[in-house]
mmCIF file of C-alpha atoms in Angstrom:
data_model
loop_
_atom_site.group_PDB
_atom_site.id
_atom_site.type_symbol
_atom_site.label_atom_id
_atom_site.label_comp_id
_atom_site.label_asym_id
_atom_site.label_seq_id
_atom_site.Cartn_x
_atom_site.Cartn_y
_atom_site.Cartn_z
ATOM 1 C CA UNK A 1 22.037 15.022 2.804
ATOM 2 C CA UNK A 2 20.877 17.613 5.361
ATOM 3 C CA UNK A 3 17.292 16.360 5.098
ATOM 4 C CA UNK A 4 18.398 12.777 5.682
ATOM 5 C CA UNK A 5 20.437 13.743 8.745
ATOM 6 C CA UNK A 6 17.456 15.674 10.065
ATOM 7 C CA UNK A 7 15.088 12.739 9.751
ATOM 8 C CA UNK A 8 17.665 10.432 11.353
ATOM 9 C CA UNK A 9 17.760 12.777 14.338
ATOM 10 C CA UNK A 10 14.018 13.209 14.665
ATOM 11 C CA UNK A 11 13.318 9.498 14.292
ATOM 12 C CA UNK A 12 15.921 8.729 16.932
ATOM 13 C CA UNK A 13 14.208 11.191 19.296
ATOM 14 C CA UNK A 14 10.782 9.747 18.548
ATOM 15 C CA UNK A 15 12.024 6.184 19.078
ATOM 16 C CA UNK A 16 13.767 7.087 22.354
ATOM 17 C CA UNK A 17 10.607 8.783 23.622
ATOM 18 C CA UNK A 18 8.525 5.731 22.790
ATOM 19 C CA UNK A 19 11.015 3.337 24.372
ATOM 20 C CA UNK A 20 11.259 5.275 27.641
ATOM 21 C CA UNK A 21 7.469 5.523 27.920
ATOM 22 C CA UNK A 22 6.606 2.129 26.458
ATOM 23 C CA UNK A 23 4.167 1.234 29.209
ATOM 24 C CA UNK A 24 1.946 4.146 28.226
ATOM 25 C CA UNK A 25 1.329 2.637 24.780
ATOM 26 C CA UNK A 26 0.870 -0.971 25.883
ATOM 27 C CA UNK A 27 -2.906 -1.564 25.851
ATOM 28 C CA UNK A 28 -3.863 -5.084 26.885
ATOM 29 C CA UNK A 29 -7.193 -4.894 25.044
ATOM 30 C CA UNK A 30 -5.567 -4.134 21.662
ATOM 31 C CA UNK A 31 -4.034 -6.488 19.122
ATOM 32 C CA UNK A 32 -0.468 -5.268 18.606
ATOM 33 C CA UNK A 33 0.424 -7.916 16.021
ATOM 34 C CA UNK A 34 2.621 -6.747 13.170
ATOM 35 C CA UNK A 35 0.979 -6.977 9.750
ATOM 36 C CA UNK A 36 3.281 -9.099 7.501
ATOM 37 C CA UNK A 37 3.852 -6.630 4.679
ATOM 38 C CA UNK A 38 5.234 -3.164 4.050
ATOM 39 C CA UNK A 39 2.986 -0.262 3.144
ATOM 40 C CA UNK A 40 3.679 2.159 0.305
ATOM 41 C CA UNK A 41 2.133 5.478 1.296
ATOM 42 C CA UNK A 42 0.555 7.721 -1.309
ATOM 43 C CA UNK A 43 2.480 10.873 -2.136
ATOM 44 C CA UNK A 44 0.240 13.113 -0.003
ATOM 45 C CA UNK A 45 0.378 10.971 3.139
ATOM 46 C CA UNK A 46 4.098 10.317 2.651
ATOM 47 C CA UNK A 47 4.688 14.079 2.572
ATOM 48 C CA UNK A 48 2.564 14.586 5.692
ATOM 49 C CA UNK A 49 4.652 12.009 7.592
ATOM 50 C CA UNK A 50 7.919 13.588 6.438
ATOM 51 C CA UNK A 51 6.776 17.044 7.544
ATOM 52 C CA UNK A 52 5.916 15.710 10.985
ATOM 53 C CA UNK A 53 9.209 13.891 11.468
ATOM 54 C CA UNK A 54 11.302 16.764 10.101
ATOM 55 C CA UNK A 55 9.614 19.437 12.188
ATOM 56 C CA UNK A 56 11.370 21.247 15.030
ATOM 57 C CA UNK A 57 9.293 19.290 17.541
ATOM 58 C CA UNK A 58 8.388 15.942 15.913
ATOM 59 C CA UNK A 59 5.519 14.130 17.595
ATOM 60 C CA UNK A 60 5.782 10.836 15.754
ATOM 61 C CA UNK A 61 1.958 10.896 15.600
ATOM 62 C CA UNK A 62 0.214 11.404 12.259
ATOM 63 C CA UNK A 63 -3.525 12.030 12.098
ATOM 64 C CA UNK A 64 -5.631 10.294 9.449
ATOM 65 C CA UNK A 65 -8.759 11.621 7.768
ATOM 66 C CA UNK A 66 -11.888 9.398 7.424
ATOM 67 C CA UNK A 67 -10.880 8.212 3.936
ATOM 68 C CA UNK A 68 -7.408 7.170 5.120
ATOM 69 C CA UNK A 69 -8.972 5.326 8.057
ATOM 70 C CA UNK A 70 -11.276 3.444 5.665
ATOM 71 C CA UNK A 71 -8.288 2.636 3.451
ATOM 72 C CA UNK A 72 -6.471 0.809 6.240
ATOM 73 C CA UNK A 73 -9.691 -0.993 7.196
ATOM 74 C CA UNK A 74 -9.967 -2.148 3.572
ATOM 75 C CA UNK A 75 -6.610 -3.912 3.909
ATOM 76 C CA UNK A 76 -7.332 -5.371 7.342
ATOM 77 C CA UNK A 77 -4.995 -3.082 9.295
ATOM 78 C CA UNK A 78 -6.861 -2.679 12.585
ATOM 79 C CA UNK A 79 -6.372 -0.280 15.477
ATOM 80 C CA UNK A 80 -3.398 -1.615 17.445
ATOM 81 C CA UNK A 81 -1.815 -3.352 14.440
ATOM 82 C CA UNK A 82 1.749 -2.467 13.494
ATOM 83 C CA UNK A 83 3.238 -2.344 10.007
ATOM 84 C CA UNK A 84 6.407 -1.075 8.340
ATOM 85 C CA UNK A 85 7.153 1.433 5.613
ATOM 86 C CA UNK A 86 10.201 3.171 4.156
ATOM 87 C CA UNK A 87 10.532 6.931 4.689
ATOM 88 C CA UNK A 88 13.715 8.437 3.161
ATOM 89 C CA UNK A 89 15.428 5.017 3.181
ATOM 90 C CA UNK A 90 14.609 4.485 6.852
ATOM 91 C CA UNK A 91 12.599 1.429 7.866
ATOM 92 C CA UNK A 92 9.887 2.747 10.197
ATOM 93 C CA UNK A 93 7.371 0.768 12.229
ATOM 94 C CA UNK A 94 3.975 2.424 12.608
ATOM 95 C CA UNK A 95 1.116 1.477 14.882
ATOM 96 C CA UNK A 96 -2.421 2.328 13.879
ATOM 97 C CA UNK A 97 -4.352 4.165 16.574
ATOM 98 C CA UNK A 98 -8.015 5.209 16.804
ATOM 99 C CA UNK A 99 -7.190 8.552 15.157
ATOM 100 C CA UNK A 100 -4.083 7.948 13.050
ATOM 101 C CA UNK A 101 -0.588 6.468 13.009
ATOM 102 C CA UNK A 102 2.153 6.454 15.641
ATOM 103 C CA UNK A 103 5.871 5.829 15.098
ATOM 104 C CA UNK A 104 7.027 3.009 17.384
ATOM 105 C CA UNK A 105 10.443 2.129 15.948
ATOM 106 C CA UNK A 106 12.949 3.194 13.304
ATOM 107 C CA UNK A 107 16.003 1.471 11.848
ATOM 108 C CA UNK A 108 18.636 2.985 9.566
ATOM 109 C CA UNK A 109 20.124 -0.452 8.941
ATOM 110 C CA UNK A 110 17.190 -2.350 7.478
ATOM 111 C CA UNK A 111 16.462 -0.176 4.461
ATOM 112 C CA UNK A 112 15.140 -2.720 1.943
ATOM 113 C CA UNK A 113 11.499 -3.339 1.158
ATOM 114 C CA UNK A 114 11.535 -7.112 1.679
ATOM 115 C CA UNK A 115 8.364 -9.139 1.295
ATOM 116 C CA UNK A 116 5.020 -8.021 -0.095
ATOM 117 C CA UNK A 117 4.381 -4.310 -0.558
ATOM 118 C CA UNK A 118 0.838 -2.920 -0.414
ATOM 119 C CA UNK A 119 -1.129 -1.521 -2.041
ATOM 120 C CA UNK A 120 1.199 -0.597 -4.932
ATOM 121 C CA UNK A 121 4.764 -1.293 -6.014
ATOM 122 C CA UNK A 122 6.890 -0.879 -9.107
ATOM 123 C CA UNK A 123 7.099 -4.026 -11.215
ATOM 124 C CA UNK A 124 10.751 -3.521 -12.176
ATOM 125 C CA UNK A 125 12.096 -2.264 -8.837
ATOM 126 C CA UNK A 126 10.514 -3.657 -5.688
ATOM 127 C CA UNK A 127 12.873 -1.900 -3.274
ATOM 128 C CA UNK A 128 11.606 1.637 -3.834
ATOM 129 C CA UNK A 129 8.601 3.301 -5.408
ATOM 130 C CA UNK A 130 8.750 6.943 -6.452
ATOM 131 C CA UNK A 131 5.235 8.255 -6.918
ATOM 132 C CA UNK A 132 6.456 11.547 -8.400
ATOM 133 C CA UNK A 133 8.492 9.902 -11.159
ATOM 134 C CA UNK A 134 5.734 7.602 -12.313
ATOM 135 C CA UNK A 135 2.640 9.749 -11.982
ATOM 136 C CA UNK A 136 3.475 13.248 -13.206
ATOM 137 C CA UNK A 137 0.742 15.462 -14.626
ATOM 138 C CA UNK A 138 0.346 16.094 -18.322
ATOM 139 C CA UNK A 139 1.256 12.575 -19.420
ATOM 140 C CA UNK A 140 -1.035 9.706 -20.327
ATOM 141 C CA UNK A 141 0.718 6.556 -19.163
ATOM 142 C CA UNK A 142 -1.268 3.869 -20.970
ATOM 143 C CA UNK A 143 0.718 1.030 -19.374
ATOM 144 C CA UNK A 144 1.983 1.711 -15.851
ATOM 145 C CA UNK A 145 4.843 -0.464 -14.635
ATOM 146 C CA UNK A 146 3.188 -1.020 -11.285
ATOM 147 C CA UNK A 147 1.453 -3.841 -9.459
ATOM 148 C CA UNK A 148 -1.692 -3.212 -7.418
ATOM 149 C CA UNK A 149 -3.187 -5.292 -4.614
ATOM 150 C CA UNK A 150 -6.784 -4.935 -3.429
ATOM 151 C CA UNK A 151 -8.104 -5.881 -0.004
ATOM 152 C CA UNK A 152 -9.337 -9.386 0.800
ATOM 153 C CA UNK A 153 -13.017 -8.655 0.099
ATOM 154 C CA UNK A 154 -12.323 -7.240 -3.364
ATOM 155 C CA UNK A 155 -9.894 -10.046 -4.193
ATOM 156 C CA UNK A 156 -12.559 -12.609 -3.324
ATOM 157 C CA UNK A 157 -15.063 -10.746 -5.530
ATOM 158 C CA UNK A 158 -12.638 -10.745 -8.469
ATOM 159 C CA UNK A 159 -11.806 -14.440 -8.054
ATOM 160 C CA UNK A 160 -15.504 -15.370 -7.895
ATOM 161 C CA UNK A 161 -16.196 -13.286 -11.002
ATOM 162 C CA UNK A 162 -13.356 -14.949 -12.925
ATOM 163 C CA UNK A 163 -14.418 -18.419 -11.833
ATOM 164 C CA UNK A 164 -17.922 -17.794 -13.151
ATOM 165 C CA UNK A 165 -16.391 -16.609 -16.453
ATOM 166 C CA UNK A 166 -18.694 -13.627 -16.885
ATOM 167 C CA UNK A 167 -18.218 -11.946 -20.267
ATOM 168 C CA UNK A 168 -15.005 -10.009 -20.706
ATOM 169 C CA UNK A 169 -14.184 -10.197 -16.973
ATOM 170 C CA UNK A 170 -15.253 -6.664 -16.213
ATOM 171 C CA UNK A 171 -15.393 -6.129 -12.451
ATOM 172 C CA UNK A 172 -17.100 -3.187 -10.763
ATOM 173 C CA UNK A 173 -15.378 -1.329 -7.928
ATOM 174 C CA UNK A 174 -16.811 0.527 -4.942
ATOM 175 C CA UNK A 175 -16.357 4.266 -4.459
ATOM 176 C CA UNK A 176 -13.641 3.555 -1.875
ATOM 177 C CA UNK A 177 -11.726 1.364 -4.332
ATOM 178 C CA UNK A 178 -12.076 3.992 -7.053
ATOM 179 C CA UNK A 179 -10.788 6.652 -4.643
ATOM 180 C CA UNK A 180 -7.841 4.413 -3.728
ATOM 181 C CA UNK A 181 -6.786 4.113 -7.361
ATOM 182 C CA UNK A 182 -7.187 7.876 -7.767
ATOM 183 C CA UNK A 183 -5.016 8.497 -4.712
ATOM 184 C CA UNK A 184 -2.128 6.583 -6.277
ATOM 185 C CA UNK A 185 -2.560 8.171 -9.704
ATOM 186 C CA UNK A 186 -4.082 5.228 -11.599
ATOM 187 C CA UNK A 187 -6.541 6.811 -14.024
ATOM 188 C CA UNK A 188 -9.319 5.468 -16.223
ATOM 189 C CA UNK A 189 -7.703 3.953 -19.333
ATOM 190 C CA UNK A 190 -4.442 3.037 -17.582
ATOM 191 C CA UNK A 191 -3.288 -0.572 -17.749
ATOM 192 C CA UNK A 192 -1.408 -2.106 -14.837
ATOM 193 C CA UNK A 193 -0.779 -5.406 -13.112
ATOM 194 C CA UNK A 194 -3.124 -6.767 -10.470
ATOM 195 C CA UNK A 195 -1.749 -9.207 -7.914
ATOM 196 C CA UNK A 196 -3.954 -11.821 -6.221
ATOM 197 C CA UNK A 197 -2.300 -14.490 -4.051
ATOM 198 C CA UNK A 198 0.943 -14.296 -6.027
ATOM 199 C CA UNK A 199 -0.783 -14.393 -9.437
ATOM 200 C CA UNK A 200 -0.429 -11.326 -11.655
ATOM 201 C CA UNK A 201 -2.965 -10.160 -14.230
ATOM 202 C CA UNK A 202 -2.920 -7.380 -16.803
ATOM 203 C CA UNK A 203 -5.932 -5.141 -16.195
ATOM 204 C CA UNK A 204 -7.282 -1.813 -17.388
ATOM 205 C CA UNK A 205 -9.103 0.671 -15.245
ATOM 206 C CA UNK A 206 -12.465 1.819 -16.596
ATOM 207 C CA UNK A 207 -14.904 4.518 -15.463
ATOM 208 C CA UNK A 208 -16.665 2.047 -13.174
ATOM 209 C CA UNK A 209 -14.147 -0.670 -12.391
ATOM 210 C CA UNK A 210 -11.501 -2.813 -14.062
ATOM 211 C CA UNK A 211 -11.271 -5.159 -17.055
ATOM 212 C CA UNK A 212 -9.057 -8.232 -16.593
ATOM 213 C CA UNK A 213 -7.259 -9.201 -19.819
ATOM 214 C CA UNK A 214 -4.955 -12.095 -19.059
ATOM 215 C CA UNK A 215 -2.667 -13.837 -16.602
ATOM 216 C CA UNK A 216 0.706 -12.106 -16.876
ATOM 217 C CA UNK A 217 3.067 -14.923 -15.927
ATOM 218 C CA UNK A 218 1.147 -17.889 -17.378
ATOM 219 C CA UNK A 219 -1.286 -16.603 -19.955
ATOM 220 C CA UNK A 220 -2.562 -20.068 -20.901
ATOM 221 C CA UNK A 221 -3.279 -21.070 -17.313
ATOM 222 C CA UNK A 222 -6.817 -22.395 -17.068
ATOM 223 C CA UNK A 223 -8.955 -20.076 -14.963
ATOM 224 C CA UNK A 224 -10.816 -22.970 -13.370
ATOM 225 C CA UNK A 225 -7.527 -24.635 -12.376
ATOM 226 C CA UNK A 226 -6.341 -21.361 -10.884
ATOM 227 C CA UNK A 227 -9.476 -21.086 -8.780
ATOM 228 C CA UNK A 228 -9.128 -24.598 -7.372
ATOM 229 C CA UNK A 229 -5.527 -24.074 -6.310
ATOM 230 C CA UNK A 230 -6.015 -20.672 -4.679
ATOM 231 C CA UNK A 231 -8.142 -20.563 -1.572
ATOM 232 C CA UNK A 232 -8.710 -16.856 -1.015
#
């Protein structure tokens, strides 16, 4: 309860600061469009944001390392773009900057994760994902109840591979994509759902990529028919 009150206070201060100095952050040469989904931070980055906002002098500015910068590029979140995420049941709007993330707004009223959540969400409970509960050390979770979404380039690669019907639908992943799965605790041998344009597939992570087994919702759906209907 104390922690929640603290973050309410710090977010209110950060929001007030940004509102009163809004002209400073308005760059005409940047695209400030809001990305139409909510982001689920990894446990490490989520903790870093909480520490910043709960500090005695919160800045509302969170630096990103090169890997984290590449991660947002992978999902098309450009410098100047805004997106939302939930931090301790508070809906926060972030803006990506050239060096990290900046808090631009916070609402204690809109606390639901509506719409698509990237890059990972629980299958059974869309509203909240607890990384600690689902990825604790010492356990081998063969089937994770999560849904993963790759960036546009990787999705297109997977769709092309499936359309060509190559072997057992084994798809290689880049080092960045492998690191992304590692960051969210999806290990080699784990099975999970993959979402592409609203279609869900059961997949397994391998040492070099993923193996796609079947369409989760409509297992007998013809792959060729699926490719014609979805323009990715």
